[in-house]
Amino acid sequence: MRAYFMDDLPGDQRLPHDSGNAVSDETLDKLGILRWHIPSDAEGQWEEQVNVIANERSYRNRDICLVTKEGMGDAYEANLKKFYHEHMHEDEEIRYIIEGGGYFDVREHTTDSWVRLHLSAGDMIVLPAGIYHRFGLDMGNKSRTLRLFKDEPKWIAYNRGVETESNPYRLEYVKSLEVSA
């Protein structure tokens, strides 16, 4: 996984948009982003390692999300727009990239700058509840991702706005940033 601040240039969201300013592990830690690299080519072994993390974090359910034109058909473009719209969740977002790659962009709280996380096969992240983020494919146009959930699989996005600023999960996230500062 590579982490860097995004440039502000217009253009295809699948392009790197690399400002040349790397983001340190310390910054990612302060944002509450957990991350691992578990090679996905080791047959069956990656599943065992993911299961250990899932058990430690009390994830009981999972599904696989295939983001491709072939896999999503007519809903492909609409789903890409939905995923790329800035939002937050009231649950952690935990993802393991089995195949392909993409970008998770998260807001750096103090500056509101976009931090771009380029994930590829074998990368696993946990985004904390309440963090503003979005997802987009990279130029490979494919992502097969294991999604883990504490309860029943659900994906409810709360688009950034006045309402989300007062959302209890957002407020708790912001408070956690102040404590770790």
mmCIF file of C-alpha atoms in Angstrom:
data_model
loop_
_atom_site.group_PDB
_atom_site.id
_atom_site.type_symbol
_atom_site.label_atom_id
_atom_site.label_comp_id
_atom_site.label_asym_id
_atom_site.label_seq_id
_atom_site.Cartn_x
_atom_site.Cartn_y
_atom_site.Cartn_z
ATOM 1 C CA MET A 1 0.000 0.000 0.000
ATOM 2 C CA ARG A 2 1.180 3.476 -0.855
ATOM 3 C CA ALA A 3 -0.096 6.581 0.923
ATOM 4 C CA TYR A 4 0.296 10.162 -0.263
ATOM 5 C CA PHE A 5 -1.507 13.478 -0.428
ATOM 6 C CA MET A 6 -3.522 13.872 -3.615
ATOM 7 C CA ASP A 7 -2.882 16.672 -6.050
ATOM 8 C CA ASP A 8 -5.750 19.046 -6.765
ATOM 9 C CA LEU A 9 -5.620 18.580 -10.514
ATOM 10 C CA PRO A 10 -8.755 17.635 -12.424
ATOM 11 C CA GLY A 11 -8.837 14.407 -14.370
ATOM 12 C CA ASP A 12 -9.776 10.758 -14.326
ATOM 13 C CA GLN A 13 -10.206 9.536 -10.741
ATOM 14 C CA ARG A 14 -8.447 6.283 -11.724
ATOM 15 C CA LEU A 15 -5.155 8.133 -12.286
ATOM 16 C CA PRO A 16 -2.719 8.312 -9.350
ATOM 17 C CA HIS A 17 -3.123 12.066 -8.702
ATOM 18 C CA ASP A 18 0.129 11.884 -6.739
ATOM 19 C CA SER A 19 1.240 15.238 -5.314
ATOM 20 C CA GLY A 20 4.695 13.832 -4.580
ATOM 21 C CA ASN A 21 4.108 14.286 -0.817
ATOM 22 C CA ALA A 22 4.136 10.921 0.932
ATOM 23 C CA VAL A 23 2.001 10.304 4.001
ATOM 24 C CA SER A 24 3.833 8.683 6.919
ATOM 25 C CA ASP A 25 2.746 5.640 8.885
ATOM 26 C CA GLU A 26 2.534 7.947 11.904
ATOM 27 C CA THR A 27 -0.056 10.121 10.132
ATOM 28 C CA LEU A 28 -2.083 7.055 9.132
ATOM 29 C CA ASP A 29 -1.916 5.833 12.739
ATOM 30 C CA LYS A 30 -3.183 9.211 13.992
ATOM 31 C CA LEU A 31 -6.085 8.997 11.537
ATOM 32 C CA GLY A 32 -6.946 5.593 13.018
ATOM 33 C CA ILE A 33 -6.265 3.638 9.837
ATOM 34 C CA LEU A 34 -5.121 0.074 10.473
ATOM 35 C CA ARG A 35 -3.330 -1.765 7.707
ATOM 36 C CA TRP A 36 -1.681 -5.073 6.873
ATOM 37 C CA HIS A 37 -0.181 -6.764 3.844
ATOM 38 C CA ILE A 38 -1.122 -10.430 3.556
ATOM 39 C CA PRO A 39 -0.031 -11.876 0.194
ATOM 40 C CA SER A 40 -3.110 -13.154 -1.611
ATOM 41 C CA ASP A 41 -1.227 -15.596 -3.815
ATOM 42 C CA ALA A 42 -0.481 -18.028 -0.958
ATOM 43 C CA GLU A 43 -3.308 -20.536 -1.456
ATOM 44 C CA GLY A 44 -5.516 -20.651 1.624
ATOM 45 C CA GLN A 45 -2.918 -18.999 3.865
ATOM 46 C CA TRP A 46 -4.226 -15.476 3.363
ATOM 47 C CA GLU A 47 -7.666 -16.611 4.491
ATOM 48 C CA GLU A 48 -6.246 -17.962 7.747
ATOM 49 C CA GLN A 49 -4.445 -14.677 8.471
ATOM 50 C CA VAL A 50 -7.524 -12.604 7.591
ATOM 51 C CA ASN A 51 -9.609 -14.856 9.866
ATOM 52 C CA VAL A 52 -7.253 -14.165 12.780
ATOM 53 C CA ILE A 53 -7.709 -10.409 12.332
ATOM 54 C CA ALA A 54 -11.463 -10.827 11.838
ATOM 55 C CA ASN A 55 -11.755 -12.821 15.066
ATOM 56 C CA GLU A 56 -9.651 -10.317 17.024
ATOM 57 C CA ARG A 57 -11.914 -7.488 15.828
ATOM 58 C CA SER A 58 -15.190 -9.458 16.274
ATOM 59 C CA TYR A 59 -16.148 -9.568 12.597
ATOM 60 C CA ARG A 60 -18.734 -12.289 12.121
ATOM 61 C CA ASN A 61 -19.875 -11.796 8.526
ATOM 62 C CA ARG A 62 -18.306 -11.230 5.145
ATOM 63 C CA ASP A 63 -18.943 -11.045 1.468
ATOM 64 C CA ILE A 64 -16.974 -10.511 -1.711
ATOM 65 C CA CYS A 65 -17.507 -7.425 -3.823
ATOM 66 C CA LEU A 66 -16.427 -7.652 -7.441
ATOM 67 C CA VAL A 67 -16.092 -4.193 -8.946
ATOM 68 C CA THR A 68 -15.786 -4.672 -12.700
ATOM 69 C CA LYS A 69 -17.898 -3.781 -15.712
ATOM 70 C CA GLU A 70 -18.519 -7.489 -16.286
ATOM 71 C CA GLY A 71 -19.381 -8.191 -12.651
ATOM 72 C CA MET A 72 -21.745 -5.245 -12.127
ATOM 73 C CA GLY A 73 -23.227 -4.901 -15.593
ATOM 74 C CA ASP A 74 -25.507 -1.903 -16.059
ATOM 75 C CA ALA A 75 -24.995 -0.796 -12.420
ATOM 76 C CA TYR A 76 -21.224 -0.389 -12.891
ATOM 77 C CA GLU A 77 -21.054 3.361 -13.619
ATOM 78 C CA ALA A 78 -23.678 4.224 -10.985
ATOM 79 C CA ASN A 79 -21.837 2.163 -8.352
ATOM 80 C CA LEU A 80 -18.499 3.800 -9.164
ATOM 81 C CA LYS A 81 -20.083 7.228 -8.693
ATOM 82 C CA LYS A 82 -21.705 6.128 -5.425
ATOM 83 C CA PHE A 83 -18.442 4.698 -4.038
ATOM 84 C CA TYR A 84 -16.477 7.809 -5.055
ATOM 85 C CA HIS A 85 -18.841 10.281 -3.421
ATOM 86 C CA GLU A 86 -17.393 11.500 -0.104
ATOM 87 C CA HIS A 87 -19.143 9.744 2.767
ATOM 88 C CA MET A 88 -18.770 8.106 6.173
ATOM 89 C CA HIS A 89 -20.141 4.993 7.840
ATOM 90 C CA GLU A 90 -21.328 4.263 11.350
ATOM 91 C CA ASP A 91 -19.281 1.054 11.256
ATOM 92 C CA GLU A 92 -15.636 0.407 10.592
ATOM 93 C CA GLU A 93 -14.917 -0.313 6.968
ATOM 94 C CA ILE A 94 -12.612 -3.311 6.679
ATOM 95 C CA ARG A 95 -11.433 -4.478 3.287
ATOM 96 C CA TYR A 96 -8.986 -7.080 1.996
ATOM 97 C CA ILE A 97 -8.027 -6.803 -1.678
ATOM 98 C CA ILE A 98 -7.963 -10.282 -3.198
ATOM 99 C CA GLU A 99 -7.335 -9.198 -6.768
ATOM 100 C CA GLY A 100 -6.937 -5.944 -8.648
ATOM 101 C CA GLY A 101 -6.619 -2.623 -6.899
ATOM 102 C CA GLY A 102 -8.037 0.755 -6.161
ATOM 103 C CA TYR A 103 -7.857 3.868 -4.065
ATOM 104 C CA PHE A 104 -9.315 4.665 -0.693
ATOM 105 C CA ASP A 105 -9.159 8.411 -0.249
ATOM 106 C CA VAL A 106 -9.556 9.662 3.327
ATOM 107 C CA ARG A 107 -9.774 13.181 4.693
ATOM 108 C CA GLU A 108 -6.875 14.362 6.808
ATOM 109 C CA HIS A 109 -8.849 15.963 9.618
ATOM 110 C CA THR A 110 -6.849 19.087 10.423
ATOM 111 C CA THR A 111 -6.321 20.210 6.803
ATOM 112 C CA ASP A 112 -9.266 18.500 5.064
ATOM 113 C CA SER A 113 -6.761 17.362 2.408
ATOM 114 C CA TRP A 114 -7.264 14.069 0.639
ATOM 115 C CA VAL A 115 -4.890 11.278 1.612
ATOM 116 C CA ARG A 116 -4.830 8.652 -1.133
ATOM 117 C CA LEU A 117 -4.211 5.020 -0.181
ATOM 118 C CA HIS A 118 -3.404 2.878 -3.207
ATOM 119 C CA LEU A 119 -4.261 -0.698 -2.344
ATOM 120 C CA SER A 120 -3.459 -3.759 -4.402
ATOM 121 C CA ALA A 121 -3.821 -7.505 -3.974
ATOM 122 C CA GLY A 122 -2.867 -8.542 -0.442
ATOM 123 C CA ASP A 123 -3.537 -5.172 1.196
ATOM 124 C CA MET A 124 -6.006 -4.993 4.071
ATOM 125 C CA ILE A 125 -7.260 -1.855 5.816
ATOM 126 C CA VAL A 126 -9.653 -0.812 8.531
ATOM 127 C CA LEU A 127 -11.111 2.675 8.279
ATOM 128 C CA PRO A 128 -12.647 3.876 11.560
ATOM 129 C CA ALA A 129 -16.338 4.685 11.834
ATOM 130 C CA GLY A 130 -16.921 8.382 11.207
ATOM 131 C CA ILE A 131 -13.946 9.054 8.883
ATOM 132 C CA TYR A 132 -14.779 10.787 5.607
ATOM 133 C CA HIS A 133 -13.606 8.724 2.666
ATOM 134 C CA ARG A 134 -14.355 7.442 -0.823
ATOM 135 C CA PHE A 135 -13.286 4.544 -3.040
ATOM 136 C CA GLY A 136 -12.321 4.377 -6.688
ATOM 137 C CA LEU A 137 -10.693 1.898 -9.000
ATOM 138 C CA ASP A 138 -7.194 2.381 -10.357
ATOM 139 C CA MET A 139 -6.348 2.055 -14.054
ATOM 140 C CA GLY A 140 -6.674 -1.742 -13.821
ATOM 141 C CA ASN A 141 -10.475 -1.236 -13.631
ATOM 142 C CA LYS A 142 -10.927 -4.245 -11.347
ATOM 143 C CA SER A 143 -11.188 -4.956 -7.663
ATOM 144 C CA ARG A 144 -12.221 -8.220 -6.025
ATOM 145 C CA THR A 145 -12.487 -7.356 -2.365
ATOM 146 C CA LEU A 146 -13.383 -9.240 0.780
ATOM 147 C CA ARG A 147 -15.607 -7.048 2.941
ATOM 148 C CA LEU A 148 -15.933 -7.896 6.627
ATOM 149 C CA PHE A 149 -18.726 -6.838 8.969
ATOM 150 C CA LYS A 150 -19.328 -7.042 12.716
ATOM 151 C CA ASP A 151 -22.996 -7.833 12.159
ATOM 152 C CA GLU A 152 -25.098 -8.526 9.082
ATOM 153 C CA PRO A 153 -23.471 -7.363 5.856
ATOM 154 C CA LYS A 154 -24.596 -3.815 5.164
ATOM 155 C CA TRP A 155 -23.151 -0.807 3.438
ATOM 156 C CA ILE A 156 -24.841 2.408 4.476
ATOM 157 C CA ALA A 157 -23.095 5.554 3.313
ATOM 158 C CA TYR A 158 -23.829 8.936 4.865
ATOM 159 C CA ASN A 159 -22.772 11.557 2.343
ATOM 160 C CA ARG A 160 -20.811 14.423 3.827
ATOM 161 C CA GLY A 161 -22.971 17.359 4.796
ATOM 162 C CA VAL A 162 -24.352 19.331 7.719
ATOM 163 C CA GLU A 163 -26.085 16.223 9.092
ATOM 164 C CA THR A 164 -22.930 14.120 9.166
ATOM 165 C CA GLU A 165 -21.012 16.795 11.064
ATOM 166 C CA SER A 166 -23.329 16.168 14.029
ATOM 167 C CA ASN A 167 -23.560 12.384 13.572
ATOM 168 C CA PRO A 168 -22.554 10.705 16.882
ATOM 169 C CA TYR A 169 -20.095 8.399 15.090
ATOM 170 C CA ARG A 170 -18.456 11.357 13.365
ATOM 171 C CA LEU A 171 -18.261 13.273 16.645
ATOM 172 C CA GLU A 172 -16.710 10.251 18.376
ATOM 173 C CA TYR A 173 -14.137 9.915 15.572
ATOM 174 C CA VAL A 174 -13.174 13.601 15.758
ATOM 175 C CA LYS A 175 -12.889 13.352 19.553
ATOM 176 C CA SER A 176 -10.570 10.337 19.193
ATOM 177 C CA LEU A 177 -8.292 12.429 16.955
ATOM 178 C CA GLU A 178 -8.052 15.144 19.597
ATOM 179 C CA VAL A 179 -7.134 12.584 22.267
ATOM 180 C CA SER A 180 -4.367 11.040 20.108
ATOM 181 C CA ALA A 181 -2.897 14.435 19.141
#
